[in-house]
């Protein structure tokens, strides 16, 4: 087993790297550039891509895709999911029809435009990851995929508690 100080250093490096990734992928200039893309005269929203991805992946399983299933997949509140699905419908990426099993629910599908967005997003994401990892040996790529998947599954199984964040700031106020 690793020494505590060595383990703390490793955990610190992982945490720092995760924060850097978050900042790199949520840069304000990147978000603004995406917002200026206007297919059909409407600003493209990153939430549209999230909904398109969720509806597409859920649809691959067969059966109906509901707003509740999208909320669960995106790990967001159902009312938020309903609003985001509405935006994706307005943008022409998702269509809604009455559920065959329950008329109170909607069955969501990707439109042709939504399918093209999903396919394009997959191609671009894969090309981006390939560029970032272009100098990595194949064995390292496979091991990274295995470890990142295991880490992600662990995080999703045990999400961070908002109480932890409150404690961090509470300690900062108490020491001042």
Tab-separated table of C-alpha atoms in Angstrom:
chain	number	residue	atom	x	y	z
A	1	UNK	CA	0.000	0.000	0.000
A	2	UNK	CA	1.216	3.549	-0.728
A	3	UNK	CA	2.340	5.908	1.988
A	4	UNK	CA	-0.217	8.514	2.978
A	5	UNK	CA	1.862	11.425	1.667
A	6	UNK	CA	2.488	9.655	-1.650
A	7	UNK	CA	-1.200	8.785	-1.895
A	8	UNK	CA	-2.139	12.411	-1.128
A	9	UNK	CA	0.195	13.587	-3.892
A	10	UNK	CA	-1.387	11.200	-6.406
A	11	UNK	CA	-4.906	12.228	-5.387
A	12	UNK	CA	-3.912	15.884	-5.613
A	13	UNK	CA	-2.571	15.369	-9.156
A	14	UNK	CA	-5.801	13.632	-10.191
A	15	UNK	CA	-7.956	16.375	-8.660
A	16	UNK	CA	-5.880	19.107	-10.247
A	17	UNK	CA	-6.056	17.396	-13.641
A	18	UNK	CA	-9.834	17.038	-13.379
A	19	UNK	CA	-10.183	20.761	-12.637
A	20	UNK	CA	-7.946	21.616	-15.591
A	21	UNK	CA	-10.067	19.417	-17.873
A	22	UNK	CA	-13.235	21.107	-16.632
A	23	UNK	CA	-11.765	24.543	-17.326
A	24	UNK	CA	-10.401	23.516	-20.737
A	25	UNK	CA	-13.754	22.179	-21.900
A	26	UNK	CA	-15.862	25.004	-20.454
A	27	UNK	CA	-13.785	27.950	-21.613
A	28	UNK	CA	-15.999	31.015	-22.026
A	29	UNK	CA	-14.513	31.754	-25.466
A	30	UNK	CA	-15.347	28.215	-26.622
A	31	UNK	CA	-18.917	28.476	-25.334
A	32	UNK	CA	-19.321	31.859	-27.055
A	33	UNK	CA	-18.015	30.428	-30.356
A	34	UNK	CA	-20.532	27.586	-30.165
A	35	UNK	CA	-23.297	30.084	-29.415
A	36	UNK	CA	-22.523	32.045	-32.575
A	37	UNK	CA	-23.195	29.035	-34.799
A	38	UNK	CA	-26.741	29.573	-35.974
A	39	UNK	CA	-28.234	26.738	-38.013
A	40	UNK	CA	-31.660	27.835	-39.184
A	41	UNK	CA	-31.216	31.221	-37.533
A	42	UNK	CA	-31.253	29.827	-33.973
A	43	UNK	CA	-28.228	29.821	-31.670
A	44	UNK	CA	-26.836	26.329	-31.143
A	45	UNK	CA	-26.860	25.414	-27.470
A	46	UNK	CA	-24.588	22.850	-25.872
A	47	UNK	CA	-27.674	21.535	-24.089
A	48	UNK	CA	-29.072	20.591	-27.522
A	49	UNK	CA	-26.069	18.341	-28.037
A	50	UNK	CA	-26.583	16.758	-24.602
A	51	UNK	CA	-30.254	16.047	-25.362
A	52	UNK	CA	-29.485	14.750	-28.864
A	53	UNK	CA	-26.873	12.417	-27.411
A	54	UNK	CA	-29.217	11.183	-24.668
A	55	UNK	CA	-32.156	10.614	-27.023
A	56	UNK	CA	-29.895	8.910	-29.572
A	57	UNK	CA	-28.242	6.578	-27.069
A	58	UNK	CA	-31.515	5.750	-25.325
A	59	UNK	CA	-33.162	5.116	-28.698
A	60	UNK	CA	-30.470	2.577	-29.585
A	61	UNK	CA	-31.837	0.344	-26.813
A	62	UNK	CA	-35.236	0.157	-28.479
A	63	UNK	CA	-38.522	1.096	-26.932
A	64	UNK	CA	-39.770	4.533	-26.066
A	65	UNK	CA	-37.573	7.432	-25.001
A	66	UNK	CA	-39.251	9.642	-22.423
A	67	UNK	CA	-38.304	12.977	-20.892
A	68	UNK	CA	-37.860	11.095	-17.606
A	69	UNK	CA	-35.348	8.749	-19.228
A	70	UNK	CA	-33.466	11.758	-20.659
A	71	UNK	CA	-33.423	13.349	-17.173
A	72	UNK	CA	-32.027	10.156	-15.693
A	73	UNK	CA	-29.403	9.768	-18.437
A	74	UNK	CA	-28.258	13.386	-18.049
A	75	UNK	CA	-28.569	13.201	-14.255
A	76	UNK	CA	-30.704	16.332	-14.091
A	77	UNK	CA	-34.074	17.256	-12.631
A	78	UNK	CA	-37.069	16.174	-14.769
A	79	UNK	CA	-38.311	19.777	-15.070
A	80	UNK	CA	-34.901	20.848	-16.378
A	81	UNK	CA	-34.881	17.922	-18.793
A	82	UNK	CA	-38.337	18.916	-20.016
A	83	UNK	CA	-37.124	22.456	-20.727
A	84	UNK	CA	-33.960	21.237	-22.499
A	85	UNK	CA	-35.919	18.711	-24.562
A	86	UNK	CA	-38.263	21.554	-25.539
A	87	UNK	CA	-35.293	23.599	-26.766
A	88	UNK	CA	-33.999	20.630	-28.801
A	89	UNK	CA	-37.467	20.193	-30.311
A	90	UNK	CA	-37.633	23.914	-31.152
A	91	UNK	CA	-34.198	23.641	-32.778
A	92	UNK	CA	-35.460	20.776	-34.958
A	93	UNK	CA	-33.178	18.059	-33.549
A	94	UNK	CA	-35.776	16.029	-31.638
A	95	UNK	CA	-39.410	15.195	-32.359
A	96	UNK	CA	-42.113	14.188	-29.940
A	97	UNK	CA	-45.123	11.953	-30.406
A	98	UNK	CA	-47.630	10.532	-27.964
A	99	UNK	CA	-46.500	7.360	-26.233
A	100	UNK	CA	-48.154	4.198	-27.518
A	101	UNK	CA	-48.358	2.843	-23.960
A	102	UNK	CA	-49.369	5.996	-22.041
A	103	UNK	CA	-50.957	8.994	-23.765
A	104	UNK	CA	-49.757	11.268	-20.928
A	105	UNK	CA	-46.140	10.655	-21.872
A	106	UNK	CA	-44.163	11.631	-24.938
A	107	UNK	CA	-41.967	9.342	-27.011
A	108	UNK	CA	-38.918	11.225	-28.265
A	109	UNK	CA	-36.953	10.507	-31.439
A	110	UNK	CA	-34.133	12.191	-33.260
A	111	UNK	CA	-35.070	14.015	-36.434
A	112	UNK	CA	-32.852	13.652	-39.503
A	113	UNK	CA	-31.049	16.830	-38.404
A	114	UNK	CA	-30.642	15.406	-34.894
A	115	UNK	CA	-29.200	12.167	-36.272
A	116	UNK	CA	-26.721	14.162	-38.373
A	117	UNK	CA	-25.718	16.184	-35.272
A	118	UNK	CA	-25.189	12.980	-33.264
A	119	UNK	CA	-23.091	11.357	-35.987
A	120	UNK	CA	-21.058	14.523	-36.506
A	121	UNK	CA	-20.478	14.933	-32.761
A	122	UNK	CA	-19.276	11.341	-32.499
A	123	UNK	CA	-16.879	11.802	-35.430
A	124	UNK	CA	-15.502	15.092	-34.101
A	125	UNK	CA	-15.111	13.813	-30.527
A	126	UNK	CA	-13.309	10.691	-31.738
A	127	UNK	CA	-11.039	12.735	-34.005
A	128	UNK	CA	-10.261	15.137	-31.161
A	129	UNK	CA	-9.378	12.336	-28.734
A	130	UNK	CA	-7.292	10.651	-31.447
A	131	UNK	CA	-5.353	13.918	-31.986
A	132	UNK	CA	-4.738	14.368	-28.265
A	133	UNK	CA	-3.546	10.771	-27.932
A	134	UNK	CA	-1.759	10.496	-31.282
A	135	UNK	CA	1.642	9.830	-29.695
A	136	UNK	CA	0.347	7.324	-27.161
A	137	UNK	CA	1.102	3.638	-27.695
A	138	UNK	CA	-2.003	1.545	-28.381
A	139	UNK	CA	-1.586	-0.336	-25.085
A	140	UNK	CA	-1.630	2.972	-23.180
A	141	UNK	CA	-4.787	4.076	-25.010
A	142	UNK	CA	-6.541	0.833	-24.085
A	143	UNK	CA	-5.401	1.044	-20.462
A	144	UNK	CA	-6.460	4.694	-20.202
A	145	UNK	CA	-9.904	3.814	-21.629
A	146	UNK	CA	-10.254	1.009	-19.086
A	147	UNK	CA	-9.153	3.166	-16.145
A	148	UNK	CA	-11.169	6.231	-17.169
A	149	UNK	CA	-14.279	4.088	-17.615
A	150	UNK	CA	-13.786	2.520	-14.182
A	151	UNK	CA	-13.199	5.952	-12.615
A	152	UNK	CA	-16.298	7.399	-14.297
A	153	UNK	CA	-18.439	4.470	-13.170
A	154	UNK	CA	-17.145	4.971	-9.616
A	155	UNK	CA	-17.918	8.690	-9.679
A	156	UNK	CA	-21.421	8.041	-11.022
A	157	UNK	CA	-22.039	5.358	-8.399
A	158	UNK	CA	-20.893	7.668	-5.614
A	159	UNK	CA	-21.463	11.290	-6.686
A	160	UNK	CA	-19.997	14.167	-4.737
A	161	UNK	CA	-22.239	15.406	-1.948
A	162	UNK	CA	-23.081	19.119	-1.958
A	163	UNK	CA	-22.565	18.964	1.813
A	164	UNK	CA	-18.860	18.371	1.157
A	165	UNK	CA	-18.662	21.693	-0.666
A	166	UNK	CA	-20.519	23.484	2.134
A	167	UNK	CA	-18.030	22.040	4.620
A	168	UNK	CA	-15.076	23.324	2.577
A	169	UNK	CA	-16.397	26.891	2.652
A	170	UNK	CA	-17.576	26.592	6.244
A	171	UNK	CA	-14.030	25.666	7.316
A	172	UNK	CA	-12.666	28.632	5.412
A	173	UNK	CA	-15.043	31.020	7.211
A	174	UNK	CA	-14.329	29.426	10.608
A	175	UNK	CA	-10.574	29.891	10.256
A	176	UNK	CA	-10.868	33.565	9.299
